[in-house]
Amino acid sequence: MNSALQYAVVGTGSVGAVLAQRFSDHHVPALWANTRGPETIDVTELSASITPTTLDAALDADVIILAIPFLKVRELGTTRSDWSGKIVVDATNAFLVPNSEQILGGRLSTEYNAEAFPGAAMVKSFNQTAARQLAEKRPPEFGKRVVFVSSNDSAASATVAGLCADLGFAPIELGRLDEGGTLIQARNALVLRELYELPSALEQNAQSTSTVEHQVSPGTWTIDPIHSSITFSVRHLMVGRVRGRFGDFSGAITVPENGIPSFTATIAVGSVDTGNPDRDEHLRAPDIFGADEFPTATLASVDMHSTGQNDWVLIIDFTLRGITKRLPLPFSFLGVSAGMGHGEVAGFEGAIKLKRSDFGVLTDTPVLAGGGPMLADTVDVTVSVEAVKQPSAPTRSEGGAAPV
């Protein structure tokens, strides 16, 4: 940790709150500010490392993280004429900003923002993933979330990468904004990717395992929704991707003494989140998920077979909008951890391709003028699961009278 530098988070929205929590959890001192004043900032659940302050005081910090709406960045930049000596971290994106192409005029969003901070070293980071993903807390055994860092100033990039490491992330420096930095521009290759750096101990453990049965002890393992995720993406207009996730789901893995483990899950389709409330509301409509009539999607395994040392295929019956299809779900077993005092934890990650037409979703999708559908038929779904071993029910000899 570079204790000589003073850090500040500007913005108390979803991203600002997640970053403040990270600073708090890792006891890295930071100022936290917004335009409404420190009295409006609630730090009762945070550690003493977070100090609410005025906006002016926050802008005096050495490293200033901008977690504010994209269209407010330039307004903030005009509050000072010279930002020399400052590192300004751009955690914003122009994604979904009206008329963004005309506003940017061919520039990357961070290059555009940098013009409002003359003299500062502008660094792009903390912006390639949704706030919910950024907030995820994983036991060390299951790796650290990768965050990307890009800047035209290599020293500033290294400083921010060091901060990312102090906050429990695994930073990867991408070089200049106009080179590697383009990969974390909205809609590009590294945006909304679920990437983790696995510790070498876990990799060694994974190499020594042979089957799920030998590593996952018999019993019931329930999905931990806080440390699990269900995300999806679909091609849009033939050139981009719309990405999202479901925030409300549950499930369990049942491992018998002998035989094949089984897996069940229930997803509340109304919890869909693509980062745009209007689009999310449309996805709940009758012609898409039909959330009022069909509030849940379900998954139930019917078979499982190995395709490699730690790789498997789960054969599932997947039901959406009342329609059930039998599909293969390839997945990897990531190992078992002793957990954090609440039982053993097993990790799994899988991916599945669904055809929306199989489930009657948007059957009348418009065709583009140049050919091709407005929305692709194939939807890529990624499932990352941490499952917690449940305590065994006490036997008759372990206490308690037998039921009468």
Short mmCIF file of C-alpha atoms in Angstrom, two decimals:
data_model
loop_
_atom_site.label_atom_id
_atom_site.label_comp_id
_atom_site.label_asym_id
_atom_site.label_seq_id
_atom_site.Cartn_x
_atom_site.Cartn_y
_atom_site.Cartn_z
CA MET A 1 0.00 0.00 0.00
CA ASN A 2 1.29 3.48 -0.88
CA SER A 3 0.51 5.28 2.38
CA ALA A 4 2.00 8.52 1.05
CA LEU A 5 -0.87 8.99 -1.39
CA GLN A 6 -4.31 10.26 -0.45
CA TYR A 7 -7.24 8.63 -2.23
CA ALA A 8 -10.72 10.01 -2.82
CA VAL A 9 -13.90 8.52 -4.24
CA VAL A 10 -16.22 11.12 -5.79
CA GLY A 11 -19.78 9.88 -6.12
CA THR A 12 -22.10 8.00 -3.80
CA GLY A 13 -24.10 6.08 -6.38
CA SER A 14 -23.81 2.32 -6.94
CA VAL A 15 -20.19 2.29 -8.16
CA GLY A 16 -19.04 4.87 -5.60
CA ALA A 17 -20.66 2.89 -2.78
CA VAL A 18 -19.04 -0.36 -3.93
CA LEU A 19 -15.60 1.27 -4.09
CA ALA A 20 -16.04 2.86 -0.66
CA GLN A 21 -16.94 -0.58 0.71
CA ARG A 22 -13.78 -2.04 -0.87
CA PHE A 23 -11.61 0.65 0.71
CA SER A 24 -13.36 -0.03 4.01
CA ASP A 25 -13.03 -3.82 3.86
CA HIS A 26 -9.32 -3.63 3.10
CA HIS A 27 -8.67 -0.75 5.52
CA VAL A 28 -7.24 1.54 2.86
CA PRO A 29 -7.83 5.17 3.96
CA ALA A 30 -9.95 7.19 1.56
CA LEU A 31 -12.06 10.33 1.39
CA TRP A 32 -15.64 10.01 0.10
CA ALA A 33 -17.57 12.93 -1.34
CA ASN A 34 -20.55 14.00 -3.38
CA THR A 35 -22.08 17.32 -4.43
CA ARG A 36 -24.59 17.34 -1.55
CA GLY A 37 -22.14 17.45 1.33
CA PRO A 38 -20.61 15.00 3.82
CA GLU A 39 -23.68 15.07 6.06
CA THR A 40 -25.57 13.14 3.36
CA ILE A 41 -23.05 10.27 3.28
CA ASP A 42 -23.84 7.28 5.50
CA VAL A 43 -20.70 5.49 6.72
CA THR A 44 -22.23 3.73 9.73
CA GLU A 45 -21.57 0.31 8.17
CA LEU A 46 -18.03 1.18 7.04
CA SER A 47 -14.72 1.10 8.86
CA ALA A 48 -12.90 4.16 10.16
CA SER A 49 -10.75 4.18 7.02
CA ILE A 50 -13.57 6.01 5.13
CA THR A 51 -13.94 9.73 5.80
CA PRO A 52 -16.92 11.68 4.41
CA THR A 53 -15.76 15.08 3.23
CA THR A 54 -16.60 18.03 1.04
CA LEU A 55 -16.16 17.87 -2.70
CA ASP A 56 -13.41 20.52 -2.59
CA ALA A 57 -11.45 18.50 -0.03
CA ALA A 58 -11.81 15.32 -2.08
CA LEU A 59 -10.47 17.09 -5.17
CA ASP A 60 -7.31 17.92 -3.23
CA ALA A 61 -6.45 14.20 -3.01
CA ASP A 62 -3.61 12.70 -5.04
CA VAL A 63 -5.73 9.98 -6.66
CA ILE A 64 -9.36 10.93 -7.46
CA ILE A 65 -11.76 8.20 -8.57
CA LEU A 66 -14.70 9.54 -10.58
CA ALA A 67 -17.76 7.39 -9.84
CA ILE A 68 -20.31 9.88 -11.17
CA PRO A 69 -22.55 9.95 -14.26
CA PHE A 70 -20.59 10.35 -17.51
CA LEU A 71 -22.29 13.62 -18.41
CA LYS A 72 -21.25 15.15 -15.06
CA VAL A 73 -17.52 14.54 -15.53
CA ARG A 74 -16.77 17.59 -17.64
CA GLU A 75 -18.76 19.80 -15.32
CA LEU A 76 -16.57 18.62 -12.45
CA GLY A 77 -13.42 19.21 -14.48
CA THR A 78 -14.28 22.87 -15.00
CA THR A 79 -14.21 23.53 -11.23
CA ARG A 80 -10.42 23.88 -11.47
CA SER A 81 -8.22 25.25 -14.23
CA ASP A 82 -5.15 23.12 -13.46
CA TRP A 83 -5.07 19.49 -12.35
CA SER A 84 -1.31 19.05 -12.49
CA GLY A 85 0.07 16.34 -10.23
CA LYS A 86 -3.30 14.58 -9.90
CA ILE A 87 -4.20 11.07 -11.00
CA VAL A 88 -7.85 11.03 -12.09
CA VAL A 89 -9.40 7.57 -12.39
CA ASP A 90 -12.28 7.44 -14.87
CA ALA A 91 -14.75 4.80 -13.65
CA THR A 92 -17.46 6.03 -16.04
CA ASN A 93 -18.70 4.88 -19.42
CA ALA A 94 -20.65 6.57 -22.19
CA PHE A 95 -22.66 3.38 -22.68
CA LEU A 96 -26.39 4.17 -23.08
CA VAL A 97 -25.72 7.92 -22.90
CA PRO A 98 -28.05 9.62 -25.43
CA ASN A 99 -26.21 10.89 -28.54
CA SER A 100 -22.92 9.51 -27.20
CA GLU A 101 -21.42 9.07 -30.66
CA GLN A 102 -22.02 12.73 -31.47
CA ILE A 103 -20.69 13.80 -28.06
CA LEU A 104 -17.49 11.76 -28.36
CA GLY A 105 -16.83 12.64 -31.99
CA GLY A 106 -14.80 9.49 -32.57
CA ARG A 107 -12.82 9.75 -29.34
CA LEU A 108 -12.76 7.16 -26.58
CA SER A 109 -14.87 8.23 -23.61
CA THR A 110 -11.84 8.52 -21.31
CA GLU A 111 -9.93 10.57 -23.89
CA TYR A 112 -12.94 12.87 -24.03
CA ASN A 113 -13.06 13.17 -20.23
CA ALA A 114 -9.33 13.78 -20.01
CA GLU A 115 -9.74 17.04 -21.92
CA ALA A 116 -11.59 18.48 -18.89
CA PHE A 117 -8.66 17.80 -16.51
CA PRO A 118 -5.65 19.64 -17.96
CA GLY A 119 -2.39 18.54 -16.36
CA ALA A 120 -3.83 15.38 -14.76
CA ALA A 121 -2.86 11.82 -15.59
CA MET A 122 -6.12 10.16 -16.63
CA VAL A 123 -6.49 6.42 -15.92
CA LYS A 124 -9.40 4.21 -17.00
CA SER A 125 -10.34 1.53 -14.46
CA PHE A 126 -13.19 0.04 -12.36
CA ASN A 127 -15.53 0.60 -15.32
CA GLN A 128 -15.50 -2.61 -17.33
CA THR A 129 -17.94 -4.45 -15.09
CA ALA A 130 -21.29 -3.82 -13.44
CA ALA A 131 -21.40 -2.57 -9.85
CA ARG A 132 -22.87 -5.86 -8.63
CA GLN A 133 -19.96 -7.78 -10.10
CA LEU A 134 -17.47 -5.31 -8.68
CA ALA A 135 -19.04 -5.77 -5.23
CA GLU A 136 -18.64 -9.54 -5.24
CA LYS A 137 -16.72 -10.94 -2.29
CA ARG A 138 -14.98 -14.26 -2.89
CA PRO A 139 -13.00 -16.37 -0.43
CA PRO A 140 -9.30 -16.17 -1.37
CA GLU A 141 -9.34 -19.84 -2.36
CA PHE A 142 -11.56 -19.01 -5.34
CA GLY A 143 -9.45 -16.22 -6.73
CA LYS A 144 -9.58 -12.47 -7.19
CA ARG A 145 -11.70 -10.55 -9.68
CA VAL A 146 -9.66 -9.16 -12.55
CA VAL A 147 -9.87 -5.40 -13.14
CA PHE A 148 -8.22 -3.63 -16.03
CA VAL A 149 -6.13 -0.46 -15.96
CA SER A 150 -5.26 1.73 -18.92
CA SER A 151 -3.52 5.10 -19.21
CA ASN A 152 -1.23 7.08 -21.46
CA ASP A 153 0.88 7.68 -18.34
CA SER A 154 2.63 4.43 -17.38
CA ALA A 155 3.54 5.65 -13.88
CA ALA A 156 -0.07 6.60 -13.14
CA SER A 157 -1.24 3.25 -14.51
CA ALA A 158 1.16 1.43 -12.17
CA THR A 159 -0.06 3.49 -9.20
CA VAL A 160 -3.69 2.64 -9.87
CA ALA A 161 -2.82 -1.02 -10.47
CA GLY A 162 -1.15 -1.05 -7.06
CA LEU A 163 -4.31 0.44 -5.52
CA CYS A 164 -6.42 -2.24 -7.22
CA ALA A 165 -4.23 -4.91 -5.63
CA ASP A 166 -4.58 -3.23 -2.22
CA LEU A 167 -8.36 -3.38 -2.66
CA GLY A 168 -8.30 -7.12 -3.25
CA PHE A 169 -8.54 -7.14 -7.04
CA ALA A 170 -6.20 -8.71 -9.59
CA PRO A 171 -5.14 -5.78 -11.84
CA ILE A 172 -4.06 -6.17 -15.45
CA GLU A 173 -2.45 -3.15 -17.15
CA LEU A 174 -3.52 -2.77 -20.78
CA GLY A 175 -1.18 0.04 -21.81
CA ARG A 176 -2.25 3.19 -23.60
CA LEU A 177 -5.88 4.28 -23.88
CA ASP A 178 -5.81 4.17 -27.67
CA GLU A 179 -4.28 0.69 -27.66
CA GLY A 180 -5.24 -1.82 -24.95
CA GLY A 181 -7.62 0.70 -23.42
CA THR A 182 -10.01 0.31 -26.35
CA LEU A 183 -10.81 -3.17 -25.05
CA ILE A 184 -12.57 -1.71 -22.01
CA GLN A 185 -14.46 0.92 -23.94
CA ALA A 186 -18.22 0.21 -23.64
CA ARG A 187 -19.37 -2.74 -25.78
CA ASN A 188 -15.83 -3.92 -26.49
CA ALA A 189 -14.12 -7.25 -25.80
CA LEU A 190 -13.30 -7.02 -22.07
CA VAL A 191 -16.47 -5.27 -20.87
CA LEU A 192 -18.66 -7.27 -18.44
CA ARG A 193 -16.32 -10.27 -18.50
CA GLU A 194 -16.36 -12.60 -15.49
CA LEU A 195 -12.58 -13.04 -15.12
CA TYR A 196 -10.67 -14.22 -12.07
CA GLU A 197 -7.03 -14.80 -11.16
CA LEU A 198 -6.81 -18.18 -9.44
CA PRO A 199 -4.23 -18.75 -6.70
CA SER A 200 -1.55 -21.31 -7.48
CA ALA A 201 -2.63 -23.47 -4.54
CA LEU A 202 -6.08 -23.88 -6.09
CA GLU A 203 -4.57 -24.73 -9.46
CA GLN A 204 -2.37 -27.40 -7.86
CA ASN A 205 -5.39 -28.78 -6.02
CA ALA A 206 -7.41 -28.85 -9.23
CA GLN A 207 -4.66 -30.82 -10.99
CA SER A 208 -4.74 -33.46 -8.28
CA THR A 209 -8.52 -34.03 -8.32
CA SER A 210 -10.13 -36.69 -10.44
CA THR A 211 -13.90 -36.69 -9.94
CA VAL A 212 -16.57 -34.52 -8.42
CA GLU A 213 -17.71 -37.39 -6.21
CA HIS A 214 -14.29 -37.76 -4.62
CA GLN A 215 -14.07 -34.05 -3.81
CA VAL A 216 -17.67 -33.10 -2.99
CA SER A 217 -18.77 -35.13 0.00
CA PRO A 218 -22.26 -36.66 0.11
CA GLY A 219 -25.04 -34.41 1.31
CA THR A 220 -26.88 -31.28 0.24
CA TRP A 221 -25.00 -28.22 -0.99
CA THR A 222 -27.06 -25.04 -1.42
CA ILE A 223 -26.19 -22.22 -3.79
CA ASP A 224 -24.81 -19.11 -2.08
CA PRO A 225 -26.48 -16.34 -4.17
CA ILE A 226 -24.18 -13.63 -2.81
CA HIS A 227 -21.12 -15.37 -4.23
CA SER A 228 -22.74 -16.86 -7.31
CA SER A 229 -23.95 -15.32 -10.55
CA ILE A 230 -26.04 -16.02 -13.62
CA THR A 231 -25.11 -13.74 -16.52
CA PHE A 232 -26.08 -13.69 -20.18
CA SER A 233 -25.25 -11.95 -23.43
CA VAL A 234 -26.86 -11.77 -26.87
CA ARG A 235 -25.75 -10.21 -30.15
CA HIS A 236 -27.57 -6.96 -30.97
CA LEU A 237 -27.80 -5.35 -34.43
CA MET A 238 -25.21 -7.90 -35.63
CA VAL A 239 -22.35 -5.76 -34.29
CA GLY A 240 -22.70 -5.44 -30.50
CA ARG A 241 -23.80 -7.38 -27.44
CA VAL A 242 -26.39 -6.73 -24.76
CA ARG A 243 -25.32 -8.18 -21.42
CA GLY A 244 -27.21 -8.76 -18.21
CA ARG A 245 -27.69 -10.89 -15.13
CA PHE A 246 -30.35 -12.28 -12.81
CA GLY A 247 -30.17 -11.11 -9.22
CA ASP A 248 -32.65 -13.51 -7.59
CA PHE A 249 -32.06 -17.26 -7.83
CA SER A 250 -31.67 -20.30 -5.61
CA GLY A 251 -30.74 -23.93 -5.96
CA ALA A 252 -29.11 -27.00 -4.51
CA ILE A 253 -26.76 -29.84 -5.41
CA THR A 254 -27.57 -33.23 -3.93
CA VAL A 255 -24.66 -35.66 -3.70
CA PRO A 256 -25.68 -39.24 -2.85
CA GLU A 257 -23.48 -41.82 -1.13
CA ASN A 258 -23.52 -43.74 -4.40
CA GLY A 259 -24.76 -42.54 -7.74
CA ILE A 260 -24.87 -39.37 -9.75
CA PRO A 261 -25.16 -35.91 -8.11
CA SER A 262 -28.22 -33.89 -9.09
CA PHE A 263 -28.70 -30.15 -9.47
CA THR A 264 -31.81 -27.98 -9.29
CA ALA A 265 -32.18 -24.21 -9.59
CA THR A 266 -34.96 -21.63 -9.74
CA ILE A 267 -34.49 -18.19 -11.31
CA ALA A 268 -36.84 -15.26 -10.75
CA VAL A 269 -36.92 -13.86 -14.29
CA GLY A 270 -38.28 -10.55 -13.00
CA SER A 271 -34.88 -9.92 -11.36
CA VAL A 272 -33.26 -9.39 -14.77
CA ASP A 273 -30.75 -6.53 -14.74
CA THR A 274 -29.06 -5.16 -17.86
CA GLY A 275 -28.13 -1.81 -16.34
CA ASN A 276 -31.08 -0.07 -18.01
CA PRO A 277 -34.42 0.00 -16.10
CA ASP A 278 -36.50 0.68 -19.22
CA ARG A 279 -34.98 -2.26 -21.07
CA ASP A 280 -35.33 -4.49 -17.99
CA GLU A 281 -39.04 -3.63 -17.79
CA HIS A 282 -39.41 -4.54 -21.47
CA LEU A 283 -37.68 -7.89 -20.86
CA ARG A 284 -40.35 -8.74 -18.28
CA ALA A 285 -43.10 -8.16 -20.88
CA PRO A 286 -45.33 -10.99 -22.22
CA ASP A 287 -43.45 -11.33 -25.54
CA ILE A 288 -40.11 -11.90 -23.79
CA PHE A 289 -39.99 -13.45 -20.30
CA GLY A 290 -43.68 -13.00 -19.51
CA ALA A 291 -42.74 -12.51 -15.87
CA ASP A 292 -46.33 -12.04 -14.66
CA GLU A 293 -47.53 -15.34 -16.11
CA PHE A 294 -44.24 -17.25 -15.81
CA PRO A 295 -42.36 -15.71 -12.85
CA THR A 296 -39.63 -18.35 -12.70
CA ALA A 297 -37.35 -20.35 -14.94
CA THR A 298 -36.23 -23.73 -13.60
CA LEU A 299 -33.36 -26.09 -14.19
CA ALA A 300 -33.22 -29.74 -13.15
CA SER A 301 -30.45 -32.18 -14.01
CA VAL A 302 -31.29 -35.63 -15.37
CA ASP A 303 -27.78 -37.01 -15.98
CA MET A 304 -24.09 -36.11 -15.82
CA HIS A 305 -20.93 -37.44 -17.47
CA SER A 306 -17.25 -36.56 -17.44
CA THR A 307 -15.40 -34.99 -20.38
CA GLY A 308 -12.03 -34.56 -18.67
CA GLN A 309 -10.22 -34.42 -15.36
CA ASN A 310 -12.37 -31.65 -13.87
CA ASP A 311 -14.74 -31.03 -16.76
CA TRP A 312 -18.27 -32.40 -16.95
CA VAL A 313 -21.50 -32.11 -18.90
CA LEU A 314 -24.77 -31.84 -17.00
CA ILE A 315 -27.84 -32.90 -18.95
CA ILE A 316 -30.65 -30.62 -17.80
CA ASP A 317 -34.32 -29.97 -18.35
CA PHE A 318 -34.58 -26.19 -18.62
CA THR A 319 -38.01 -24.55 -18.40
CA LEU A 320 -38.77 -20.97 -19.47
CA ARG A 321 -42.22 -19.49 -20.20
CA GLY A 322 -43.71 -22.93 -19.44
CA ILE A 323 -41.66 -24.60 -22.21
CA THR A 324 -39.13 -27.31 -21.26
CA LYS A 325 -36.12 -28.30 -23.36
CA ARG A 326 -33.43 -30.91 -22.61
CA LEU A 327 -30.00 -29.35 -23.02
CA PRO A 328 -26.30 -30.01 -22.28
CA LEU A 329 -24.61 -27.70 -19.74
CA PRO A 330 -20.80 -28.10 -19.81
CA PHE A 331 -19.18 -27.10 -16.51
CA SER A 332 -15.90 -27.18 -14.63
CA PHE A 333 -15.39 -28.22 -11.03
CA LEU A 334 -13.17 -25.61 -9.33
CA GLY A 335 -12.52 -27.41 -6.05
CA VAL A 336 -13.64 -27.42 -2.44
CA SER A 337 -12.69 -24.90 0.25
CA ALA A 338 -13.04 -25.23 4.00
CA GLY A 339 -15.00 -21.97 3.77
CA MET A 340 -15.17 -19.10 6.20
CA GLY A 341 -16.65 -20.85 9.21
CA HIS A 342 -20.08 -21.58 7.72
CA GLY A 343 -19.37 -24.94 6.11
CA GLU A 344 -17.42 -26.31 3.18
CA VAL A 345 -17.75 -24.44 -0.13
CA ALA A 346 -17.58 -26.03 -3.59
CA GLY A 347 -17.09 -24.01 -6.76
CA PHE A 348 -18.44 -24.68 -10.24
CA GLU A 349 -18.60 -22.70 -13.47
CA GLY A 350 -20.54 -23.57 -16.58
CA ALA A 351 -21.79 -22.14 -19.85
CA ILE A 352 -24.80 -22.92 -21.97
CA LYS A 353 -26.22 -21.68 -25.25
CA LEU A 354 -29.97 -21.20 -25.44
CA LYS A 355 -32.09 -20.43 -28.48
CA ARG A 356 -34.71 -17.85 -27.58
CA SER A 357 -36.94 -19.13 -30.40
CA ASP A 358 -37.16 -22.51 -28.61
CA PHE A 359 -38.95 -20.75 -25.75
CA GLY A 360 -41.19 -18.41 -27.75
CA VAL A 361 -39.14 -15.29 -26.92
CA LEU A 362 -39.49 -12.40 -29.41
CA THR A 363 -40.67 -14.61 -32.25
CA ASP A 364 -41.34 -11.54 -34.43
CA THR A 365 -37.88 -9.95 -34.20
CA PRO A 366 -37.41 -7.32 -36.96
CA VAL A 367 -34.91 -7.93 -39.75
CA LEU A 368 -32.26 -5.27 -40.37
CA ALA A 369 -32.24 -3.34 -43.62
CA GLY A 370 -28.88 -4.86 -44.55
CA GLY A 371 -30.00 -8.36 -43.64
CA GLY A 372 -29.84 -10.33 -40.43
CA PRO A 373 -31.97 -10.19 -37.27
CA MET A 374 -32.05 -7.24 -34.89
CA LEU A 375 -31.37 -9.72 -32.07
CA ALA A 376 -29.51 -13.01 -32.45
CA ASP A 377 -31.36 -16.23 -31.68
CA THR A 378 -28.52 -17.67 -29.57
CA VAL A 379 -28.14 -16.44 -25.99
CA ASP A 380 -24.90 -17.23 -24.13
CA VAL A 381 -25.46 -17.92 -20.43
CA THR A 382 -22.67 -18.26 -17.84
CA VAL A 383 -23.34 -19.80 -14.43
CA SER A 384 -20.79 -19.31 -11.64
CA VAL A 385 -21.74 -21.13 -8.46
CA GLU A 386 -20.45 -21.36 -4.92
CA ALA A 387 -22.38 -24.04 -3.02
CA VAL A 388 -22.25 -24.42 0.77
CA LYS A 389 -22.42 -27.84 2.46
CA GLN A 390 -25.45 -28.06 4.75
CA PRO A 391 -25.17 -29.68 8.18
CA SER A 392 -26.39 -33.25 8.33
CA ALA A 393 -29.62 -33.88 10.22
CA PRO A 394 -28.93 -35.46 13.63
CA THR A 395 -29.55 -39.17 13.82
CA ARG A 396 -31.69 -40.75 16.51
CA SER A 397 -28.62 -41.67 18.53
CA GLU A 398 -27.23 -38.14 18.35
CA GLY A 399 -29.99 -36.65 20.46
CA GLY A 400 -33.71 -36.01 20.50
CA ALA A 401 -36.53 -38.46 20.84
CA ALA A 402 -37.73 -40.43 17.89
CA PRO A 403 -40.90 -38.99 16.31
CA VAL A 404 -44.08 -40.56 17.63
#
